[in-house]
């Protein structure tokens, strides 16, 4: 009988798909070591669920009570993320317990901004080890391992938020990337030694809830040089703006391709000369491939990432899409100054090396590593 890892994470147009995707990445690594992964989700678009199952992972849906809280619970954490849960933390813990008490998994991985130490204390009694993935360092956790891959994050940020026994895996050394980014890294960095801005990747998260993609297209139409540059757009077909963006693509004089629900984003990144995107978890994928970037801050949890990237001169940050003139000026500056592109690329590549998952699994499992795992992730 295979050993079990249970994952508790969600995805939708509000929270995006990043939490699920990094859990899938870790689950894939556990698979190579003989573990079976089971996902417990409350919210999940169909195509994301299909992706999880296509990787051979088991998927169970927790009952959706509501998409927004309509009651008062004194124990609810006072932040907007609590609404992501669709129920109280107690109800979520009860639903998860129904599974873990039967399954008795060796590990449970939780990646959800709405959950904290109260939920974790209830669950931890019934699993071997509890692993928390966080980005915010804004609430207490009760876990065996805490993973925060963000640039600028230090262990001291969690010193008063986790027990002294918790092992903190903090910083971009632990960036949770699929192995194809490590495989593409050498090719991607090599081709940037002679910079030419001929291809741009435009990807504002899976759903782009603010329709920044349309605004960027309109801005680029005002830059004459972009008529000779290939623009590849990545946007989920379930985005509420997909039809609008597709209409723009068909009517513009710019050279644009649009891709949806793809599984080769690493190839598109490796072959792009510039990325225009959001300052979310995709930032670490771009850094691994040395892809120069202009990033927008589209959510509160991206502010720290954007500031850290800017401080390290690893990306150009536009704090709001309302700053259209600033964005256009930055694009024109990059078109005329290849030195800045090289600097952005070099600085970004130094931040992430693509070995984050190897370090995480090695720390957690130690001697259980096998040759297959080392060949793929090491």
mmCIF file of C-alpha atoms in Angstrom:
data_model
loop_
_atom_site.group_PDB
_atom_site.id
_atom_site.type_symbol
_atom_site.label_atom_id
_atom_site.label_comp_id
_atom_site.label_asym_id
_atom_site.label_seq_id
_atom_site.Cartn_x
_atom_site.Cartn_y
_atom_site.Cartn_z
ATOM 1 C CA UNK A 1 0.000 0.000 0.000
ATOM 2 C CA UNK A 2 1.358 3.398 -1.009
ATOM 3 C CA UNK A 3 2.111 6.071 1.568
ATOM 4 C CA UNK A 4 -0.213 9.068 1.374
ATOM 5 C CA UNK A 5 0.139 12.838 1.066
ATOM 6 C CA UNK A 6 -3.020 14.955 1.389
ATOM 7 C CA UNK A 7 -3.195 18.479 -0.044
ATOM 8 C CA UNK A 8 -5.690 21.161 1.019
ATOM 9 C CA UNK A 9 -5.818 24.024 -1.504
ATOM 10 C CA UNK A 10 -8.320 25.810 -3.755
ATOM 11 C CA UNK A 11 -8.438 27.809 -6.988
ATOM 12 C CA UNK A 12 -10.893 30.168 -8.641
ATOM 13 C CA UNK A 13 -10.950 33.477 -10.492
ATOM 14 C CA UNK A 14 -10.447 35.459 -7.284
ATOM 15 C CA UNK A 15 -7.629 33.482 -5.664
ATOM 16 C CA UNK A 16 -6.084 32.354 -8.960
ATOM 17 C CA UNK A 17 -4.572 28.944 -9.594
ATOM 18 C CA UNK A 18 -1.121 29.444 -8.037
ATOM 19 C CA UNK A 19 -1.922 27.661 -4.760
ATOM 20 C CA UNK A 20 -3.130 24.545 -6.559
ATOM 21 C CA UNK A 21 -0.297 24.605 -9.090
ATOM 22 C CA UNK A 22 2.499 24.668 -6.539
ATOM 23 C CA UNK A 23 0.777 21.859 -4.609
ATOM 24 C CA UNK A 24 0.594 19.824 -7.827
ATOM 25 C CA UNK A 25 4.316 20.448 -8.322
ATOM 26 C CA UNK A 26 5.099 19.084 -4.872
ATOM 27 C CA UNK A 27 2.691 16.180 -5.375
ATOM 28 C CA UNK A 28 4.482 15.243 -8.605
ATOM 29 C CA UNK A 29 7.749 15.083 -6.674
ATOM 30 C CA UNK A 30 6.211 12.850 -3.990
ATOM 31 C CA UNK A 31 4.926 10.546 -6.757
ATOM 32 C CA UNK A 32 8.471 9.798 -7.890
ATOM 33 C CA UNK A 33 9.185 8.664 -4.343
ATOM 34 C CA UNK A 34 6.299 6.203 -4.250
ATOM 35 C CA UNK A 35 3.655 8.338 -2.542
ATOM 36 C CA UNK A 36 0.017 8.732 -3.562
ATOM 37 C CA UNK A 37 -1.340 12.297 -3.476
ATOM 38 C CA UNK A 38 -4.943 13.174 -2.640
ATOM 39 C CA UNK A 39 -6.291 16.712 -3.134
ATOM 40 C CA UNK A 40 -9.115 18.063 -0.977
ATOM 41 C CA UNK A 41 -10.629 21.134 -2.657
ATOM 42 C CA UNK A 42 -13.695 23.293 -2.159
ATOM 43 C CA UNK A 43 -13.324 25.559 -5.191
ATOM 44 C CA UNK A 44 -11.752 24.420 -8.443
ATOM 45 C CA UNK A 45 -12.411 25.246 -12.127
ATOM 46 C CA UNK A 46 -13.066 22.122 -14.181
ATOM 47 C CA UNK A 47 -9.950 22.485 -16.323
ATOM 48 C CA UNK A 48 -7.742 22.857 -13.250
ATOM 49 C CA UNK A 49 -9.320 19.741 -11.768
ATOM 50 C CA UNK A 50 -8.628 17.911 -15.020
ATOM 51 C CA UNK A 51 -4.998 19.013 -14.785
ATOM 52 C CA UNK A 52 -4.707 17.652 -11.238
ATOM 53 C CA UNK A 53 -6.210 14.304 -12.254
ATOM 54 C CA UNK A 54 -4.131 14.134 -15.445
ATOM 55 C CA UNK A 55 -1.040 14.048 -13.246
ATOM 56 C CA UNK A 56 -2.395 10.927 -11.577
ATOM 57 C CA UNK A 57 -3.527 12.620 -8.380
ATOM 58 C CA UNK A 58 -6.811 11.832 -6.664
ATOM 59 C CA UNK A 59 -9.325 14.677 -6.281
ATOM 60 C CA UNK A 60 -12.138 15.071 -3.721
ATOM 61 C CA UNK A 61 -14.512 18.046 -3.552
ATOM 62 C CA UNK A 62 -15.545 19.478 -0.202
ATOM 63 C CA UNK A 63 -19.097 20.814 -0.180
ATOM 64 C CA UNK A 64 -19.356 24.483 -1.149
ATOM 65 C CA UNK A 65 -21.524 26.312 1.385
ATOM 66 C CA UNK A 66 -21.170 29.805 -0.038
ATOM 67 C CA UNK A 67 -18.761 31.926 -2.026
ATOM 68 C CA UNK A 68 -19.024 34.708 0.541
ATOM 69 C CA UNK A 69 -19.560 34.592 4.283
ATOM 70 C CA UNK A 70 -23.037 35.643 5.361
ATOM 71 C CA UNK A 71 -22.675 35.096 9.077
ATOM 72 C CA UNK A 72 -20.525 36.226 11.990
ATOM 73 C CA UNK A 73 -18.059 33.937 13.708
ATOM 74 C CA UNK A 74 -15.861 35.358 16.454
ATOM 75 C CA UNK A 75 -13.101 32.953 15.472
ATOM 76 C CA UNK A 76 -12.898 34.158 11.867
ATOM 77 C CA UNK A 77 -9.579 35.730 10.959
ATOM 78 C CA UNK A 78 -10.055 39.449 10.312
ATOM 79 C CA UNK A 79 -8.970 39.697 6.692
ATOM 80 C CA UNK A 80 -10.529 39.411 3.251
ATOM 81 C CA UNK A 81 -8.907 36.041 2.643
ATOM 82 C CA UNK A 82 -11.384 34.377 4.989
ATOM 83 C CA UNK A 83 -14.068 34.778 2.330
ATOM 84 C CA UNK A 84 -12.029 32.466 0.116
ATOM 85 C CA UNK A 85 -12.969 29.533 2.341
ATOM 86 C CA UNK A 86 -16.738 29.602 1.727
ATOM 87 C CA UNK A 87 -17.349 28.489 5.316
ATOM 88 C CA UNK A 88 -15.897 28.868 8.809
ATOM 89 C CA UNK A 89 -12.486 27.409 9.530
ATOM 90 C CA UNK A 90 -14.161 24.980 11.944
ATOM 91 C CA UNK A 91 -16.402 23.610 9.210
ATOM 92 C CA UNK A 92 -13.429 23.272 6.875
ATOM 93 C CA UNK A 93 -11.423 21.462 9.543
ATOM 94 C CA UNK A 94 -14.343 19.086 10.186
ATOM 95 C CA UNK A 95 -14.674 18.310 6.475
ATOM 96 C CA UNK A 96 -10.946 17.626 6.144
ATOM 97 C CA UNK A 97 -10.941 15.504 9.305
ATOM 98 C CA UNK A 98 -13.537 13.214 7.736
ATOM 99 C CA UNK A 99 -10.860 12.267 5.229
ATOM 100 C CA UNK A 100 -7.620 12.333 7.185
ATOM 101 C CA UNK A 101 -8.924 10.249 10.105
ATOM 102 C CA UNK A 102 -9.654 7.474 7.607
ATOM 103 C CA UNK A 103 -6.615 7.977 5.402
ATOM 104 C CA UNK A 104 -4.027 8.661 8.122
ATOM 105 C CA UNK A 105 -1.593 10.332 5.675
ATOM 106 C CA UNK A 106 2.108 10.601 6.354
ATOM 107 C CA UNK A 107 1.984 14.264 5.306
ATOM 108 C CA UNK A 108 -0.664 16.939 4.877
ATOM 109 C CA UNK A 109 0.195 20.056 2.862
ATOM 110 C CA UNK A 110 -2.023 23.136 3.269
ATOM 111 C CA UNK A 111 -1.807 26.184 1.010
ATOM 112 C CA UNK A 112 -4.650 28.557 1.878
ATOM 113 C CA UNK A 113 -4.492 32.160 3.131
ATOM 114 C CA UNK A 114 -7.750 31.683 5.080
ATOM 115 C CA UNK A 115 -6.335 29.014 7.408
ATOM 116 C CA UNK A 116 -4.027 29.405 10.376
ATOM 117 C CA UNK A 117 -2.901 27.696 13.581
ATOM 118 C CA UNK A 118 -6.433 27.016 14.863
ATOM 119 C CA UNK A 119 -7.228 24.830 11.854
ATOM 120 C CA UNK A 120 -3.730 23.355 11.860
ATOM 121 C CA UNK A 121 -3.869 22.315 15.523
ATOM 122 C CA UNK A 122 -7.078 20.371 14.893
ATOM 123 C CA UNK A 123 -5.667 18.615 11.828
ATOM 124 C CA UNK A 124 -2.124 17.970 13.076
ATOM 125 C CA UNK A 125 -3.221 15.334 15.583
ATOM 126 C CA UNK A 126 -4.319 13.048 12.750
ATOM 127 C CA UNK A 127 -1.435 13.326 10.266
ATOM 128 C CA UNK A 128 2.213 12.336 10.429
ATOM 129 C CA UNK A 129 3.669 15.748 9.570
ATOM 130 C CA UNK A 130 1.966 19.025 8.663
ATOM 131 C CA UNK A 131 3.469 21.229 5.948
ATOM 132 C CA UNK A 132 2.261 24.821 5.476
ATOM 133 C CA UNK A 133 2.915 26.908 2.351
ATOM 134 C CA UNK A 134 2.571 30.639 2.996
ATOM 135 C CA UNK A 135 3.477 33.959 1.381
ATOM 136 C CA UNK A 136 2.184 36.505 3.850
ATOM 137 C CA UNK A 137 3.868 36.017 7.252
ATOM 138 C CA UNK A 138 0.804 37.680 8.764
ATOM 139 C CA UNK A 139 -0.664 34.977 11.024
ATOM 140 C CA UNK A 140 0.369 32.182 13.363
ATOM 141 C CA UNK A 141 0.894 28.619 12.169
ATOM 142 C CA UNK A 142 1.190 25.284 13.927
ATOM 143 C CA UNK A 143 3.164 22.975 11.655
ATOM 144 C CA UNK A 144 6.275 20.853 11.266
ATOM 145 C CA UNK A 145 7.503 22.602 8.112
ATOM 146 C CA UNK A 146 6.760 26.078 6.783
ATOM 147 C CA UNK A 147 7.599 27.016 3.192
ATOM 148 C CA UNK A 148 7.695 30.648 2.047
ATOM 149 C CA UNK A 149 9.495 31.068 -1.267
ATOM 150 C CA UNK A 150 9.373 34.856 -1.447
ATOM 151 C CA UNK A 151 12.401 37.009 -2.152
ATOM 152 C CA UNK A 152 13.311 39.124 0.862
ATOM 153 C CA UNK A 153 11.629 36.762 3.304
ATOM 154 C CA UNK A 154 13.793 35.693 6.256
ATOM 155 C CA UNK A 155 13.375 33.149 9.037
ATOM 156 C CA UNK A 156 13.039 35.990 11.512
ATOM 157 C CA UNK A 157 9.751 36.943 9.840
ATOM 158 C CA UNK A 158 8.245 33.779 11.290
ATOM 159 C CA UNK A 159 10.079 33.591 14.617
ATOM 160 C CA UNK A 160 6.968 34.685 16.560
ATOM 161 C CA UNK A 161 4.477 32.990 14.234
ATOM 162 C CA UNK A 162 5.462 29.312 14.455
ATOM 163 C CA UNK A 163 6.618 26.963 17.251
ATOM 164 C CA UNK A 164 10.361 26.754 17.860
ATOM 165 C CA UNK A 165 10.255 23.168 16.576
ATOM 166 C CA UNK A 166 9.022 24.242 13.124
ATOM 167 C CA UNK A 167 11.587 23.992 10.341
ATOM 168 C CA UNK A 168 11.325 27.106 8.158
ATOM 169 C CA UNK A 169 12.225 26.765 4.470
ATOM 170 C CA UNK A 170 12.305 30.426 3.546
ATOM 171 C CA UNK A 171 13.362 32.422 0.501
ATOM 172 C CA UNK A 172 13.629 31.769 -3.269
ATOM 173 C CA UNK A 173 16.095 28.910 -2.663
ATOM 174 C CA UNK A 174 12.869 27.012 -2.039
ATOM 175 C CA UNK A 175 10.922 28.321 -5.041
ATOM 176 C CA UNK A 176 8.360 25.680 -6.000
ATOM 177 C CA UNK A 177 8.914 25.205 -9.736
ATOM 178 C CA UNK A 178 8.140 22.345 -12.065
ATOM 179 C CA UNK A 179 11.310 20.512 -13.204
ATOM 180 C CA UNK A 180 10.931 21.746 -16.784
ATOM 181 C CA UNK A 181 12.060 25.207 -15.676
ATOM 182 C CA UNK A 182 15.378 23.788 -14.491
ATOM 183 C CA UNK A 183 15.646 21.861 -17.768
ATOM 184 C CA UNK A 184 14.978 25.017 -19.836
ATOM 185 C CA UNK A 185 17.274 27.220 -17.751
ATOM 186 C CA UNK A 186 20.554 26.635 -19.620
ATOM 187 C CA UNK A 187 18.949 27.162 -23.041
ATOM 188 C CA UNK A 188 17.085 30.251 -21.850
ATOM 189 C CA UNK A 189 20.138 31.912 -20.298
ATOM 190 C CA UNK A 190 22.384 31.052 -23.265
ATOM 191 C CA UNK A 191 20.111 32.706 -25.824
ATOM 192 C CA UNK A 192 20.077 35.926 -23.805
ATOM 193 C CA UNK A 193 23.786 36.549 -24.280
ATOM 194 C CA UNK A 194 22.940 38.421 -27.475
ATOM 195 C CA UNK A 195 19.766 40.322 -26.688
ATOM 196 C CA UNK A 196 17.218 41.124 -29.367
ATOM 197 C CA UNK A 197 13.703 42.173 -28.431
ATOM 198 C CA UNK A 198 11.671 40.180 -30.956
ATOM 199 C CA UNK A 199 9.247 38.202 -28.791
ATOM 200 C CA UNK A 200 7.127 39.215 -25.793
ATOM 201 C CA UNK A 201 5.143 37.007 -23.442
ATOM 202 C CA UNK A 202 2.027 38.686 -22.020
ATOM 203 C CA UNK A 203 0.490 36.738 -19.139
ATOM 204 C CA UNK A 204 -1.342 38.442 -16.269
ATOM 205 C CA UNK A 205 -2.128 35.344 -14.232
ATOM 206 C CA UNK A 206 -4.506 32.584 -15.226
ATOM 207 C CA UNK A 207 -7.686 34.662 -15.215
ATOM 208 C CA UNK A 208 -6.607 38.342 -15.328
ATOM 209 C CA UNK A 209 -9.632 39.570 -13.373
ATOM 210 C CA UNK A 210 -8.801 43.236 -14.025
ATOM 211 C CA UNK A 211 -8.518 42.805 -17.807
ATOM 212 C CA UNK A 212 -5.008 44.194 -17.812
ATOM 213 C CA UNK A 213 -4.296 42.192 -20.966
ATOM 214 C CA UNK A 214 -6.658 44.402 -22.992
ATOM 215 C CA UNK A 215 -5.112 47.565 -21.592
ATOM 216 C CA UNK A 216 -1.589 46.355 -22.397
ATOM 217 C CA UNK A 217 -2.604 45.595 -25.995
ATOM 218 C CA UNK A 218 -4.016 49.118 -26.323
ATOM 219 C CA UNK A 219 -0.785 50.584 -24.931
ATOM 220 C CA UNK A 220 1.439 48.525 -27.220
ATOM 221 C CA UNK A 221 -0.585 49.664 -30.212
ATOM 222 C CA UNK A 222 0.751 53.147 -29.443
ATOM 223 C CA UNK A 223 4.361 51.958 -29.765
ATOM 224 C CA UNK A 224 5.203 51.764 -33.505
ATOM 225 C CA UNK A 225 8.117 49.355 -33.003
ATOM 226 C CA UNK A 226 5.754 46.676 -31.666
ATOM 227 C CA UNK A 227 4.315 46.056 -35.119
ATOM 228 C CA UNK A 228 7.434 43.972 -35.795
ATOM 229 C CA UNK A 229 7.449 42.108 -32.459
ATOM 230 C CA UNK A 230 5.684 38.792 -31.792
ATOM 231 C CA UNK A 231 3.373 38.899 -28.761
ATOM 232 C CA UNK A 232 2.274 35.621 -27.183
ATOM 233 C CA UNK A 233 -0.650 35.965 -24.776
ATOM 234 C CA UNK A 234 -1.503 33.306 -22.195
ATOM 235 C CA UNK A 235 -5.006 33.554 -20.727
ATOM 236 C CA UNK A 236 -7.406 30.951 -19.391
ATOM 237 C CA UNK A 237 -10.430 30.235 -21.572
ATOM 238 C CA UNK A 238 -12.470 30.534 -18.366
ATOM 239 C CA UNK A 239 -11.435 34.149 -17.849
ATOM 240 C CA UNK A 240 -14.424 36.474 -17.962
ATOM 241 C CA UNK A 241 -12.422 38.600 -20.411
ATOM 242 C CA UNK A 242 -11.266 35.839 -22.755
ATOM 243 C CA UNK A 243 -13.761 36.676 -25.512
ATOM 244 C CA UNK A 244 -12.966 40.386 -25.252
ATOM 245 C CA UNK A 245 -9.218 39.768 -25.492
ATOM 246 C CA UNK A 246 -9.691 37.335 -28.373
ATOM 247 C CA UNK A 247 -11.709 39.976 -30.222
ATOM 248 C CA UNK A 248 -8.898 42.499 -29.721
ATOM 249 C CA UNK A 249 -6.341 39.992 -30.979
ATOM 250 C CA UNK A 250 -8.359 39.465 -34.152
ATOM 251 C CA UNK A 251 -8.766 43.175 -34.826
ATOM 252 C CA UNK A 252 -5.348 44.600 -33.953
ATOM 253 C CA UNK A 253 -2.499 45.164 -36.398
ATOM 254 C CA UNK A 254 -0.068 43.783 -33.835
ATOM 255 C CA UNK A 255 1.339 40.280 -34.366
ATOM 256 C CA UNK A 256 -0.373 38.378 -31.539
ATOM 257 C CA UNK A 257 -0.975 34.721 -30.708
ATOM 258 C CA UNK A 258 -3.271 33.751 -27.841
ATOM 259 C CA UNK A 259 -2.867 30.521 -25.865
ATOM 260 C CA UNK A 260 -5.217 29.130 -23.233
ATOM 261 C CA UNK A 261 -4.989 26.271 -20.737
ATOM 262 C CA UNK A 262 -1.520 25.254 -21.895
ATOM 263 C CA UNK A 263 1.133 23.054 -20.308
ATOM 264 C CA UNK A 264 4.254 24.430 -22.017
ATOM 265 C CA UNK A 265 4.586 27.839 -20.374
ATOM 266 C CA UNK A 266 8.271 27.131 -19.662
ATOM 267 C CA UNK A 267 8.956 26.892 -23.421
ATOM 268 C CA UNK A 268 7.111 30.139 -24.121
ATOM 269 C CA UNK A 269 9.115 31.857 -21.373
ATOM 270 C CA UNK A 270 12.438 30.447 -22.515
ATOM 271 C CA UNK A 271 11.829 31.703 -26.052
ATOM 272 C CA UNK A 272 10.542 35.137 -25.022
ATOM 273 C CA UNK A 273 12.791 38.203 -24.849
ATOM 274 C CA UNK A 274 10.544 40.140 -22.462
ATOM 275 C CA UNK A 275 7.693 39.239 -20.151
ATOM 276 C CA UNK A 276 4.782 41.479 -19.205
ATOM 277 C CA UNK A 277 2.975 39.927 -16.279
ATOM 278 C CA UNK A 278 1.783 40.046 -12.694
ATOM 279 C CA UNK A 279 4.096 40.118 -9.683
ATOM 280 C CA UNK A 280 2.815 36.772 -8.390
ATOM 281 C CA UNK A 281 4.320 33.317 -8.038
ATOM 282 C CA UNK A 282 5.117 33.254 -11.772
ATOM 283 C CA UNK A 283 7.862 35.736 -10.914
ATOM 284 C CA UNK A 284 10.057 32.857 -9.743
ATOM 285 C CA UNK A 285 9.558 30.983 -13.010
ATOM 286 C CA UNK A 286 10.671 34.070 -14.935
ATOM 287 C CA UNK A 287 13.661 34.517 -12.639
ATOM 288 C CA UNK A 288 14.783 30.921 -13.115
ATOM 289 C CA UNK A 289 14.860 31.464 -16.887
ATOM 290 C CA UNK A 290 16.458 34.908 -16.660
ATOM 291 C CA UNK A 291 13.462 36.424 -18.446
ATOM 292 C CA UNK A 292 13.452 40.256 -18.203
ATOM 293 C CA UNK A 293 10.081 41.438 -16.951
ATOM 294 C CA UNK A 294 7.711 44.334 -16.540
ATOM 295 C CA UNK A 295 5.352 43.378 -13.722
ATOM 296 C CA UNK A 296 2.081 44.804 -12.475
ATOM 297 C CA UNK A 297 0.870 44.597 -8.891
ATOM 298 C CA UNK A 298 -2.630 43.130 -9.233
ATOM 299 C CA UNK A 299 -3.199 41.849 -5.673
ATOM 300 C CA UNK A 300 -2.215 42.816 -2.135
ATOM 301 C CA UNK A 301 -0.078 39.701 -1.673
ATOM 302 C CA UNK A 302 2.091 40.797 -4.625
ATOM 303 C CA UNK A 303 3.273 44.071 -3.098
ATOM 304 C CA UNK A 304 6.210 42.542 -1.208
ATOM 305 C CA UNK A 305 7.251 40.451 -4.217
ATOM 306 C CA UNK A 306 7.224 43.503 -6.481
ATOM 307 C CA UNK A 307 9.230 45.604 -4.034
ATOM 308 C CA UNK A 308 11.825 42.854 -3.620
ATOM 309 C CA UNK A 309 12.180 42.366 -7.376
ATOM 310 C CA UNK A 310 12.571 46.108 -7.854
ATOM 311 C CA UNK A 311 15.158 46.356 -5.061
ATOM 312 C CA UNK A 312 17.227 43.602 -6.700
ATOM 313 C CA UNK A 313 16.784 45.236 -10.136
ATOM 314 C CA UNK A 314 15.287 41.958 -11.330
ATOM 315 C CA UNK A 315 12.096 43.425 -12.827
ATOM 316 C CA UNK A 316 10.532 46.760 -13.725
ATOM 317 C CA UNK A 317 7.489 47.334 -11.526
ATOM 318 C CA UNK A 318 4.356 49.203 -12.555
ATOM 319 C CA UNK A 319 2.207 49.568 -9.440
ATOM 320 C CA UNK A 320 -1.054 50.086 -11.306
ATOM 321 C CA UNK A 321 -2.333 49.592 -14.838
ATOM 322 C CA UNK A 322 -3.778 53.106 -14.496
ATOM 323 C CA UNK A 323 -0.188 54.297 -15.002
ATOM 324 C CA UNK A 324 -0.418 53.773 -18.760
ATOM 325 C CA UNK A 325 2.045 56.513 -19.651
ATOM 326 C CA UNK A 326 4.617 55.089 -17.249
ATOM 327 C CA UNK A 327 4.178 51.638 -18.773
ATOM 328 C CA UNK A 328 4.552 52.905 -22.346
ATOM 329 C CA UNK A 329 7.672 54.869 -21.386
ATOM 330 C CA UNK A 330 9.242 51.787 -19.805
ATOM 331 C CA UNK A 331 8.522 49.732 -22.934
ATOM 332 C CA UNK A 332 10.109 52.373 -25.153
ATOM 333 C CA UNK A 333 13.125 52.555 -22.855
ATOM 334 C CA UNK A 334 13.680 48.779 -23.093
ATOM 335 C CA UNK A 335 13.379 48.899 -26.868
ATOM 336 C CA UNK A 336 16.222 51.387 -27.021
ATOM 337 C CA UNK A 337 18.445 50.039 -24.233
ATOM 338 C CA UNK A 338 19.514 46.389 -24.446
ATOM 339 C CA UNK A 339 21.905 46.885 -21.523
ATOM 340 C CA UNK A 340 18.956 47.188 -19.136
ATOM 341 C CA UNK A 341 17.472 43.964 -20.511
ATOM 342 C CA UNK A 342 20.758 42.164 -19.867
ATOM 343 C CA UNK A 343 20.944 43.527 -16.311
ATOM 344 C CA UNK A 344 17.371 42.512 -15.539
ATOM 345 C CA UNK A 345 18.033 39.038 -16.914
ATOM 346 C CA UNK A 346 21.281 38.523 -15.018
ATOM 347 C CA UNK A 347 19.896 39.771 -11.712
ATOM 348 C CA UNK A 348 16.746 37.660 -12.039
ATOM 349 C CA UNK A 349 18.687 34.480 -12.843
ATOM 350 C CA UNK A 350 20.746 34.857 -9.676
ATOM 351 C CA UNK A 351 17.618 34.745 -7.504
ATOM 352 C CA UNK A 352 16.206 31.324 -8.502
ATOM 353 C CA UNK A 353 18.167 28.293 -9.730
ATOM 354 C CA UNK A 354 15.292 25.828 -10.215
ATOM 355 C CA UNK A 355 16.342 23.469 -7.394
ATOM 356 C CA UNK A 356 13.749 24.580 -4.849
ATOM 357 C CA UNK A 357 11.606 21.439 -4.929
ATOM 358 C CA UNK A 358 14.713 19.265 -4.603
ATOM 359 C CA UNK A 359 15.735 21.164 -1.467
ATOM 360 C CA UNK A 360 12.227 20.969 0.009
ATOM 361 C CA UNK A 361 11.811 17.227 -0.523
ATOM 362 C CA UNK A 362 15.380 16.502 0.522
ATOM 363 C CA UNK A 363 14.792 18.348 3.807
ATOM 364 C CA UNK A 364 11.485 16.613 4.497
ATOM 365 C CA UNK A 365 12.253 13.064 3.312
ATOM 366 C CA UNK A 366 16.039 12.884 3.517
ATOM 367 C CA UNK A 367 17.127 9.295 2.930
ATOM 368 C CA UNK A 368 13.987 8.405 0.958
ATOM 369 C CA UNK A 369 15.301 10.132 -2.180
ATOM 370 C CA UNK A 370 15.808 7.762 -5.109
ATOM 371 C CA UNK A 371 17.623 7.937 -8.431
ATOM 372 C CA UNK A 372 14.498 8.809 -10.440
ATOM 373 C CA UNK A 373 13.764 11.786 -8.204
ATOM 374 C CA UNK A 374 17.376 13.016 -8.231
ATOM 375 C CA UNK A 375 17.567 12.772 -12.019
ATOM 376 C CA UNK A 376 14.441 14.894 -12.463
ATOM 377 C CA UNK A 377 14.767 17.452 -9.677
ATOM 378 C CA UNK A 378 18.431 17.444 -8.699
#
